[in-house]
Coordinates of C-alpha atoms and ligand atoms in Angstrom, one line a residue:
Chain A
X1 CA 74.0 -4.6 -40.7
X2 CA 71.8 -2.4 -43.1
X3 CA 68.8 -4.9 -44.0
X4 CA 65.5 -3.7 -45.1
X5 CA 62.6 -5.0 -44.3
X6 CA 60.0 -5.7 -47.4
X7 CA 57.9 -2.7 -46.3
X8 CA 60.4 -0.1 -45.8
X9 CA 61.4 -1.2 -49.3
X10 CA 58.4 -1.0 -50.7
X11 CA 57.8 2.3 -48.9
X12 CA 61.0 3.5 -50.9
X13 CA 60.3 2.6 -54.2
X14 CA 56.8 4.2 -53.9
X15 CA 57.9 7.3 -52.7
X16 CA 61.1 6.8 -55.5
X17 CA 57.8 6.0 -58.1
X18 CA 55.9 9.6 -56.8
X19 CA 58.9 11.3 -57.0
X20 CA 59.8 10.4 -60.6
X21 CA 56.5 11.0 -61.6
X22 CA 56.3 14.2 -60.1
X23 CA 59.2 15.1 -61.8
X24 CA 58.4 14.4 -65.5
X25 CA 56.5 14.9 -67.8
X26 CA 53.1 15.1 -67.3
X27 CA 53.3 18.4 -65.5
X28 CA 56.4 20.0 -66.0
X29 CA 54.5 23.7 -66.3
X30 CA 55.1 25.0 -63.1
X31 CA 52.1 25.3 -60.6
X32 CA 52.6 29.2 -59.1
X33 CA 49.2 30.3 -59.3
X34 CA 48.9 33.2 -62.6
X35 CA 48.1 36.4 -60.6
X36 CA 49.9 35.9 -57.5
X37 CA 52.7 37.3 -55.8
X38 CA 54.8 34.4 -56.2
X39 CA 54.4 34.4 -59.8
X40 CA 56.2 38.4 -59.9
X41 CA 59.2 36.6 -57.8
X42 CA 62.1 34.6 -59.1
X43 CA 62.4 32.5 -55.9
X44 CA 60.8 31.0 -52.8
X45 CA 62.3 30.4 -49.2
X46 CA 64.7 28.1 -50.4
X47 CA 65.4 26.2 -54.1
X48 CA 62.0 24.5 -55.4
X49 CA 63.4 21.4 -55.3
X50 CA 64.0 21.9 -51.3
X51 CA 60.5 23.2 -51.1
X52 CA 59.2 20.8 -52.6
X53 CA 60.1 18.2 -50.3
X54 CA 60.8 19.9 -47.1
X55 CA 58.5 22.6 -47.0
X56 CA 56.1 20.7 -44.2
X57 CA 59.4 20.1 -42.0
X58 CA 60.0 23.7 -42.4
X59 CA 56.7 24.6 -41.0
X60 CA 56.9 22.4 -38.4
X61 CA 59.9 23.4 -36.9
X62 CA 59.5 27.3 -36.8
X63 CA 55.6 26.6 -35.5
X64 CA 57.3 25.2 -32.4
X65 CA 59.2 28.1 -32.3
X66 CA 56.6 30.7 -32.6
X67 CA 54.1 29.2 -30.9
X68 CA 56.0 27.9 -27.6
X69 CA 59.1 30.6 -27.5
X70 CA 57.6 33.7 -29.2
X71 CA 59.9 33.8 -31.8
X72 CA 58.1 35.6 -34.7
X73 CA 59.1 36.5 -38.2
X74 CA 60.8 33.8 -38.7
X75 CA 62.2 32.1 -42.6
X76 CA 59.1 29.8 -42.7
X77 CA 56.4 31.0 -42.3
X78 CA 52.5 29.6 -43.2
X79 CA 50.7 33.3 -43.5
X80 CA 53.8 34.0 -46.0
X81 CA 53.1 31.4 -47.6
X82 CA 49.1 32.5 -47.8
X83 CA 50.4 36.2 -49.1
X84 CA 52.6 35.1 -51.6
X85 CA 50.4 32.0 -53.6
X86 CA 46.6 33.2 -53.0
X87 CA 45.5 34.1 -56.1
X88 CA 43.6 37.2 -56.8
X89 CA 39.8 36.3 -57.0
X90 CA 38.8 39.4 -59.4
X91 CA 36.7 41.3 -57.5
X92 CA 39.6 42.5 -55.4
X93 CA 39.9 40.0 -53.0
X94 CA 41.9 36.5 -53.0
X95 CA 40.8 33.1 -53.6
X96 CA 41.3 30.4 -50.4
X97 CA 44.7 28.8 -51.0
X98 CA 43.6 25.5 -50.4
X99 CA 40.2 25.7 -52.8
X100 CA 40.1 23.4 -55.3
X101 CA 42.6 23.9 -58.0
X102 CA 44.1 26.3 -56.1
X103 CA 48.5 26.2 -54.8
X104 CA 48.3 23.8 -51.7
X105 CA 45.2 21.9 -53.2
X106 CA 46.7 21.4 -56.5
X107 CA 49.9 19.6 -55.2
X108 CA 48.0 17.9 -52.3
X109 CA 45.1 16.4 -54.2
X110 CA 47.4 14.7 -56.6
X111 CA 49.6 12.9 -54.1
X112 CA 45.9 12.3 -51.8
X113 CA 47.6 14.3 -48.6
X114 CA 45.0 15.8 -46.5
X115 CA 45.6 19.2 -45.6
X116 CA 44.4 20.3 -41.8
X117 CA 46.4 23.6 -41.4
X118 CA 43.8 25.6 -43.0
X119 CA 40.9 24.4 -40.3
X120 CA 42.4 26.9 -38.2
X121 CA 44.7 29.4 -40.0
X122 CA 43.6 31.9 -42.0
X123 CA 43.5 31.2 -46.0
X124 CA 43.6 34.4 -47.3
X125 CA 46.3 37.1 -47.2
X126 CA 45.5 39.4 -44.7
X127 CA 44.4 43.1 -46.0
X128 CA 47.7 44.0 -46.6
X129 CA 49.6 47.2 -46.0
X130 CA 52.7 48.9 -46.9
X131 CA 55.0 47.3 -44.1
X132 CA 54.2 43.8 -45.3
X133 CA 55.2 43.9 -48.2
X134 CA 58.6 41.9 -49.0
X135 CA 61.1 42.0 -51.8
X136 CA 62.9 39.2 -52.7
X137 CA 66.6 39.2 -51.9
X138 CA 67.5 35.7 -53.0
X139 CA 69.4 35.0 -56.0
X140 CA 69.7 31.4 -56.3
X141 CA 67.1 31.6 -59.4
X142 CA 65.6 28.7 -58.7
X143 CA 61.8 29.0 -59.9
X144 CA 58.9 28.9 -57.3
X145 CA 56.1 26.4 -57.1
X146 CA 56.2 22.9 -56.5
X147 CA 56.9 21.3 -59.8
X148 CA 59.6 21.7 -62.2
X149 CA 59.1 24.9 -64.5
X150 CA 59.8 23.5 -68.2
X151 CA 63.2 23.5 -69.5
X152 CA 64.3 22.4 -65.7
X153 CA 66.0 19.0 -65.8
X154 CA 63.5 16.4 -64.4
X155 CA 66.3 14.5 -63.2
X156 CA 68.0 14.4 -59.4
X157 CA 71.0 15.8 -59.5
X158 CA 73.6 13.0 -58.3
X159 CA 73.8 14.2 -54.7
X160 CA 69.9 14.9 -54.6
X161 CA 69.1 11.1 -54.9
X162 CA 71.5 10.1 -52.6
X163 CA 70.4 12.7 -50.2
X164 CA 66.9 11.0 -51.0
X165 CA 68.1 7.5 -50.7
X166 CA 69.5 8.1 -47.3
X167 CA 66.4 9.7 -46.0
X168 CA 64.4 6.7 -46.9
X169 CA 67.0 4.3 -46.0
X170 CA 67.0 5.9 -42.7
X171 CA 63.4 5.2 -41.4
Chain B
X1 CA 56.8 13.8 3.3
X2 CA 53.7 15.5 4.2
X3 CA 51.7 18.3 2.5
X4 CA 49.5 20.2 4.3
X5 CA 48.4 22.3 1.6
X6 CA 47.2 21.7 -2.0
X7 CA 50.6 23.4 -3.4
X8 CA 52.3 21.1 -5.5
X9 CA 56.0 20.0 -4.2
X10 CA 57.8 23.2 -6.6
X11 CA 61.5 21.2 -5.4
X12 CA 60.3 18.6 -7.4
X13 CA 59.2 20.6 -10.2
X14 CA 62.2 22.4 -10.3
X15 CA 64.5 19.3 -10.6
X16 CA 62.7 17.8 -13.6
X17 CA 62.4 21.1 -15.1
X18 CA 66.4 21.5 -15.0
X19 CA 67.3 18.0 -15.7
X20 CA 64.7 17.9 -18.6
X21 CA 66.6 20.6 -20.0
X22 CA 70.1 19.6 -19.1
X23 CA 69.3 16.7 -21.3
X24 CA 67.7 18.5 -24.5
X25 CA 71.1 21.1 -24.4
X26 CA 73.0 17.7 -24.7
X27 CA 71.7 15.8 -27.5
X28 CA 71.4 18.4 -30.3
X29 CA 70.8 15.4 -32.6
X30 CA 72.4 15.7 -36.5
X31 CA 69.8 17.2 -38.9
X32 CA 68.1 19.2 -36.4
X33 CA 67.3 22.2 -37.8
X34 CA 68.0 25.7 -36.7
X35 CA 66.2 28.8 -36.5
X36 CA 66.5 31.1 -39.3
X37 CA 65.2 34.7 -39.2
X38 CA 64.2 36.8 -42.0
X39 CA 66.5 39.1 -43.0
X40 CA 65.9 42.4 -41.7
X41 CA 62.3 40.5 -39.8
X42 CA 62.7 40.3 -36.2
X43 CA 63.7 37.6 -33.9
X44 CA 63.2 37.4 -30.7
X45 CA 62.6 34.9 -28.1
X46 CA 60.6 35.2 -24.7
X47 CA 62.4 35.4 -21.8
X48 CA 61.9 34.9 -18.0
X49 CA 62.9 37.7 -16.9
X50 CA 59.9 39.4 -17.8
X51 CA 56.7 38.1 -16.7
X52 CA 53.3 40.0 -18.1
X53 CA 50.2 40.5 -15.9
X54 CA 46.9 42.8 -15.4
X55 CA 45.7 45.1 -12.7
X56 CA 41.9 45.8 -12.6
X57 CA 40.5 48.3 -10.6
X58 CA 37.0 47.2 -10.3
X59 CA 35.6 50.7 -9.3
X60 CA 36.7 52.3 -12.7
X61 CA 35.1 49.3 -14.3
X62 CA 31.3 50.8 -15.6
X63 CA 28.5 49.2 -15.1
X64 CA 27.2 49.1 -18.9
X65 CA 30.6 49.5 -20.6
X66 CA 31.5 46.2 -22.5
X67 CA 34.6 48.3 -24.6
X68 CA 36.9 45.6 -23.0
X69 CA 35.2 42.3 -24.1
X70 CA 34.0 44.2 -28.2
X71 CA 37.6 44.9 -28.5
X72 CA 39.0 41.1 -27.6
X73 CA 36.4 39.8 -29.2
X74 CA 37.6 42.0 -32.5
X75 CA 41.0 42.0 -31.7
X76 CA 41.3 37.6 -31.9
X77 CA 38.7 37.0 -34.6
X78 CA 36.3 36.2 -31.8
X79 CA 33.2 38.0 -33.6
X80 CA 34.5 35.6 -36.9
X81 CA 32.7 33.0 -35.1
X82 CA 29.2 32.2 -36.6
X83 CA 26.6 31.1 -34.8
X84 CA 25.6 27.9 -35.9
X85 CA 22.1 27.6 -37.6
X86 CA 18.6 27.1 -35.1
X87 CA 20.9 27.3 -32.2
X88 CA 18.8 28.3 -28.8
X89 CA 20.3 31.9 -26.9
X90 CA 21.2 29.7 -24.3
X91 CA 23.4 27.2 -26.0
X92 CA 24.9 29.8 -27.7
X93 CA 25.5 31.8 -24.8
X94 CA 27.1 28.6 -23.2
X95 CA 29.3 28.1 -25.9
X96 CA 30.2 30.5 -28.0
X97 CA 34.3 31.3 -27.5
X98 CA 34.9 34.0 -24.8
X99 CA 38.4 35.4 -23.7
X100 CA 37.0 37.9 -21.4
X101 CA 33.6 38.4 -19.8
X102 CA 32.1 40.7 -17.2
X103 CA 30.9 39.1 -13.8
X104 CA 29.2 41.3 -11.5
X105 CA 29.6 40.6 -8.3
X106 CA 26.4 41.7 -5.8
X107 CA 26.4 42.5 -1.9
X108 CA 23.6 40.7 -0.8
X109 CA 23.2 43.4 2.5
X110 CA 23.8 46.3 0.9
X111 CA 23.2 45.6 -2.1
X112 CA 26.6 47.2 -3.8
X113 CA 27.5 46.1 -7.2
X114 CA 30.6 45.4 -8.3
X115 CA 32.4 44.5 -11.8
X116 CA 34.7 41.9 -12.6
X117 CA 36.7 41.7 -16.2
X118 CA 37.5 38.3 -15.8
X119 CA 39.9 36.4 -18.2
X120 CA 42.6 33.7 -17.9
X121 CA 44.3 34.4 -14.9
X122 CA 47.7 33.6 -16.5
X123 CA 48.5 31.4 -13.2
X124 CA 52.1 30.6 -12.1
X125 CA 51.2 27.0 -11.2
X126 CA 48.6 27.0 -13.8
X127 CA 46.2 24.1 -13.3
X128 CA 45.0 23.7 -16.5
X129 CA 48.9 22.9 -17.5
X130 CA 49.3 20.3 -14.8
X131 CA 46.2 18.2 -16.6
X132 CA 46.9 18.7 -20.3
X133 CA 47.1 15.0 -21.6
X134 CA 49.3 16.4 -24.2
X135 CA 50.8 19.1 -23.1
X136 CA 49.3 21.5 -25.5
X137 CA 48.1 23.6 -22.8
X138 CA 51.4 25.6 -21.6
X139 CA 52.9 28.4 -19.9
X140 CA 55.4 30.8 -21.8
X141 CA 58.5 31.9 -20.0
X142 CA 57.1 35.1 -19.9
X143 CA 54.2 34.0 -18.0
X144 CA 51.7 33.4 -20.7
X145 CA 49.4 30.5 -20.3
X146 CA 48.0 29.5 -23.7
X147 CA 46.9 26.6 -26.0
X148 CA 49.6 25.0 -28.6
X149 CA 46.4 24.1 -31.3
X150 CA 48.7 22.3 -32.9
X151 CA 49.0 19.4 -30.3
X152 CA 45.6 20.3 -28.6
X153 CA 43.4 17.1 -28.8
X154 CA 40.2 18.7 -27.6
X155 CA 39.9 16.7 -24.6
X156 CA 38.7 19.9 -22.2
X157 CA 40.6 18.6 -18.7
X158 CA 42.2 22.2 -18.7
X159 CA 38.4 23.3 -18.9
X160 CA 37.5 21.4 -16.2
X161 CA 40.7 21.9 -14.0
X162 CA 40.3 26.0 -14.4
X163 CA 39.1 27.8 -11.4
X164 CA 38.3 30.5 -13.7
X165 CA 35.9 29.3 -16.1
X166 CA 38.6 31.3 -18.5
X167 CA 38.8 28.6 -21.4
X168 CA 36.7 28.0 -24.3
X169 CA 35.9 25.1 -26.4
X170 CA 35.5 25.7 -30.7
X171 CA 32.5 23.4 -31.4
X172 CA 32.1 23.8 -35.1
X173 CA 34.1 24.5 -38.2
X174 CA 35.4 28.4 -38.4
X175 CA 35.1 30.0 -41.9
X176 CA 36.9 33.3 -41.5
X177 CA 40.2 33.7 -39.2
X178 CA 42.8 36.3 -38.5
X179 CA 46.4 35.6 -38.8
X180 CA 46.8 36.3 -35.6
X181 CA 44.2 34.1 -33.9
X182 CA 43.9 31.0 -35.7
X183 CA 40.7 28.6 -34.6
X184 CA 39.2 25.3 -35.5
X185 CA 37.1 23.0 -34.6
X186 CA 37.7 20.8 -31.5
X187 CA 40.7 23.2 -29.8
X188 CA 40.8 24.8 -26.2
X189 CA 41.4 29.0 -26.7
X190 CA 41.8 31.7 -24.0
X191 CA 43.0 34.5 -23.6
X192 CA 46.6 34.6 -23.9
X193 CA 47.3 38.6 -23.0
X194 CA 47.3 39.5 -27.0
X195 CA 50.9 37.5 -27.0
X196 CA 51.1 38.7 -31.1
X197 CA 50.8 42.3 -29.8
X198 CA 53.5 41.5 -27.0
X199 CA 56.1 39.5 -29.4
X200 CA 56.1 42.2 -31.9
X201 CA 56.7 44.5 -29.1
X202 CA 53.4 46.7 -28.4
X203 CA 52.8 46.9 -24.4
X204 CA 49.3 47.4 -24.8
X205 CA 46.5 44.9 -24.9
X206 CA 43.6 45.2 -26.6
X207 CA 40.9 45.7 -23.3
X208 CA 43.6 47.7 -22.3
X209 CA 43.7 50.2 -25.1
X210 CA 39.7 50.0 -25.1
X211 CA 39.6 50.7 -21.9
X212 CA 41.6 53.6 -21.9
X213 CA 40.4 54.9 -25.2
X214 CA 36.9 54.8 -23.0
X215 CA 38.0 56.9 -20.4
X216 CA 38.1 54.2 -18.0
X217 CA 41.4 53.0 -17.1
X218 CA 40.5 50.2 -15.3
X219 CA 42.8 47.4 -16.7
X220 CA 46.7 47.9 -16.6
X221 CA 49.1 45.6 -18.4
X222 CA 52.2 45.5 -17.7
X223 CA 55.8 43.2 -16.4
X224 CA 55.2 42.1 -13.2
X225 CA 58.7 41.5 -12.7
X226 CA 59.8 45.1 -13.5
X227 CA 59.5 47.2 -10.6
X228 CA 59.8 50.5 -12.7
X229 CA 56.8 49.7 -14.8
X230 CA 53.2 51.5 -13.6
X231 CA 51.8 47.9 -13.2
X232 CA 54.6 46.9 -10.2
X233 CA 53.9 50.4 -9.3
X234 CA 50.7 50.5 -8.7
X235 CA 50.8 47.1 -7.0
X236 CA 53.5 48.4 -4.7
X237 CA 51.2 51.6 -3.7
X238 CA 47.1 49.9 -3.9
X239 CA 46.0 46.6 -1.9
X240 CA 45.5 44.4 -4.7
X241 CA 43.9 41.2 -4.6
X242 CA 43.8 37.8 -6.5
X243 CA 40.5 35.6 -7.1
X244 CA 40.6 32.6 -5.0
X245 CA 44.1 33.6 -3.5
X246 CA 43.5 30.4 -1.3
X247 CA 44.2 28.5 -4.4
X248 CA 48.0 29.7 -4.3
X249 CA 47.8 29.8 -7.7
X250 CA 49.6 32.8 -8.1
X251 CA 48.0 34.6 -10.7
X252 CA 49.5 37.3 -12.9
X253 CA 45.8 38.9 -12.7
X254 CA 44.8 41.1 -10.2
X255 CA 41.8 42.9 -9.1
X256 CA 41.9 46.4 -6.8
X257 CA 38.7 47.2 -5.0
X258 CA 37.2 43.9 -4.8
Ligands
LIG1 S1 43.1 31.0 -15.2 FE1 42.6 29.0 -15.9 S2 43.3 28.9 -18.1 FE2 44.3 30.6 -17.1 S3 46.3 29.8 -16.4 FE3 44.8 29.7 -14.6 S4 44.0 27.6 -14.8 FE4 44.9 28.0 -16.8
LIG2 S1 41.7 20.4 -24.4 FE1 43.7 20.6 -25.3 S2 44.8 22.0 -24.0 FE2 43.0 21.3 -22.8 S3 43.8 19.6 -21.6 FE3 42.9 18.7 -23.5 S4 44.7 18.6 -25.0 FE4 45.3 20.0 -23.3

């Protein structure tokens, strides 16, 4: 018997309320930090709008991976994230990825998420040298960053929202 | 059933540890997600069949020579670690993170001196596991004790339960990390046998490769479980000892010459 309870629905149509907000208008510029890596690239990991959404589950899973089974260069991956959004600083080094205004903060001060990865990993590319350096073999065309890049429909696609809708039905 | 020593049942152990995973193969649950590699990165899981330990041969180790302990600290973002403002030498000495540090043992009748490289121990019935509220503090199938940060709570049993003195406690904020060694405030760290070095598949370590680039070759790394490697090899051919072998701890640390 599918009956939910006042707060679950309330949960729901707040996250439905961020989630169409996100999506239109106000910033519809997408957020891939001038300068970066990211910006020279036509896609991410996966489609934005996965990112987007799943990028933390992402993280979380292949941590466990790394860290208890040893399993390294995995898909999803938080330094690859670091080398690819840090923006340059100017002076030939990179900014801190989760300074003010910069990739994570941008996205995570909006929706007030506190960000504790970066107590302990490194926010900075690491000096980089010719074996790191990765080309992009996707070709999905889906734009990096966060937000929608203009001229991307602000809508969910049909299947998205009910994707969406079963995930917050389901806790 | 009685115990008459301080060895933990291993029967027991060995029941939970299959049934445990008897149960996880069986409920793959839907949405779990499964591990993708990067194409062309590599992938590769650790495996049991290996298991990574030291030999130190304490009368190669010099008296004066800290090319072991510079190159860890170097090596895992160690030296990153500032000292925090008007601290006393002593507190700092106390607290600062150390993987490896030199004890020197001393004959009291003769007077002979003798140097220890000591670092986590990388126990088989690791004590500092058996406590971990959390189980953040864990042993790798390869044999590498270490710290999951990520579900370390900064409690310090495993610091307490240690024989070894081996693990250290980050009191402040870190500014600067390396990839490789990540740190934060209020997380348990030791040495975990340069596991980033052994997962991309180097078989050095970085005291190791000091060591050696010294002139010394006191510390050997090596698979414990491979009897062709120069660490089994040496073991087979030099009495070898572990620290508090009463402990039955079985360490994958060992010392020659002590
Ligand atoms: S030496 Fe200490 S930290 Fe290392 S495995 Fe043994 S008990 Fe744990
Ligand atoms: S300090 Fe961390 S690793 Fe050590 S016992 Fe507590 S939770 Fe476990």
């Amino acid at each position: 018997m599918p009956r939910s309870t006042g707060i679950k629905r309330f949960a729901g149509m707040l996250m439905a309320g961020l989630f169409a907000t996100l999506a239109t208008s106000a910033q519809s510029d997408s957020v891939v930090t001038p300068g970066s890596k990211a910006a020279g690239m036509d896609t991410c990991v996966a489609p934005t709008a996965e990112m987007r959404r799943y990028h933390m589950e992402y993280l979380k899973h292949d941590r466990v991976e790394t860290v208890r089974q040893g399993v390294r260069g995995l898909k999803n991956s938080l330094a690859d994230c670091v080398d690819c959004h840090a923006a340059k600083d100017g002076n030939g080094g990179y900014l801190s990825i989760n300074a003010d205004g910069q990739f994570c903060d941008r996205c995570h001060n909006y929706m007030a998420v506190t960000l504790a990865c970066f107590q302990c990993h490194r926010k900075t590319p690491a000096d980089q040298d010719a074996s790191s350096a990765k080309t992009s073999t996707g070709n999905q065309g889906h734009a990096f960053g966060l937000l929608l890049d203009r001229g991307e429909s602000a809508a969910l696609t049909a299947e998205e929202r009910a994707q969406f809708q079963a995930l917050v039905r389901e806790e | 059933m009685s115990n008459k020593d301080d060895r933990p049942d291993m029967k027991r152990r060995e029941f939970i540890g299959k049934t445990v995973l008897a149960a996880g193969a069986a409920s793959v649950a839907p949405g779990v997600l499964l591990t993708v590699a990067k194409a062309g990165g590599e992938s590769r899981g650790v495996s049991s069949d290996v298991r990574y330990g030291l030999l130190i041969d304490t009368n190669k180790c010099a008296d004066d020579c800290t090319a072991c302990v510079d190159a860890c600290n170097r090596e895992n973002g160690i030296d990153l670690v500032e000292r925090p403002k008007g601290q006393s030498d002593d507190d700092w000495n106390a607290q600062r993170p150390q993987w490896i540090r030199k004890v020197q043992l001393k004959d009291k009748q003769t007077g002979e001196i003798t140097n220890l490289p000591m670092m986590c121990q990388h126990c088989e019935f690791p004590p500092c596991v058996d406590v971990c509220p959390t189980g953040a503090s864990f042993k790798r199938a390869d044999g590498i004790v270490m710290v999951d940060r990520h579900t370390c709570i900064g409690c310090r049993y495993c610091m307490m339960a240690c024989p070894y003195k081996a693990r250290s406690f980050i009191h402040q904020n870190v500014a600067q990390q390396l990839v490789n060694a990540p740190r934060g405030k209020g997380c348990v760290e030791s040495c975990n046998l340069c596991v980033h070095r052994i997962d991309a598949g180097d078989m050095t370590t970085a005291c190791q490769e000091a060591c050696e680039k010294d002139g010394h070759q006191a510390i050997v790394f090596g698979d414990l479980k491979d009897p062709d490697s120069k660490l089994a090899k040496l073991l087979k051919t030099k009495s070898s000892r572990q620290i508090r072998a009463d402990l039955e701890l079985n360490t994958g640390v060992r010392y020659t010459n002590v």
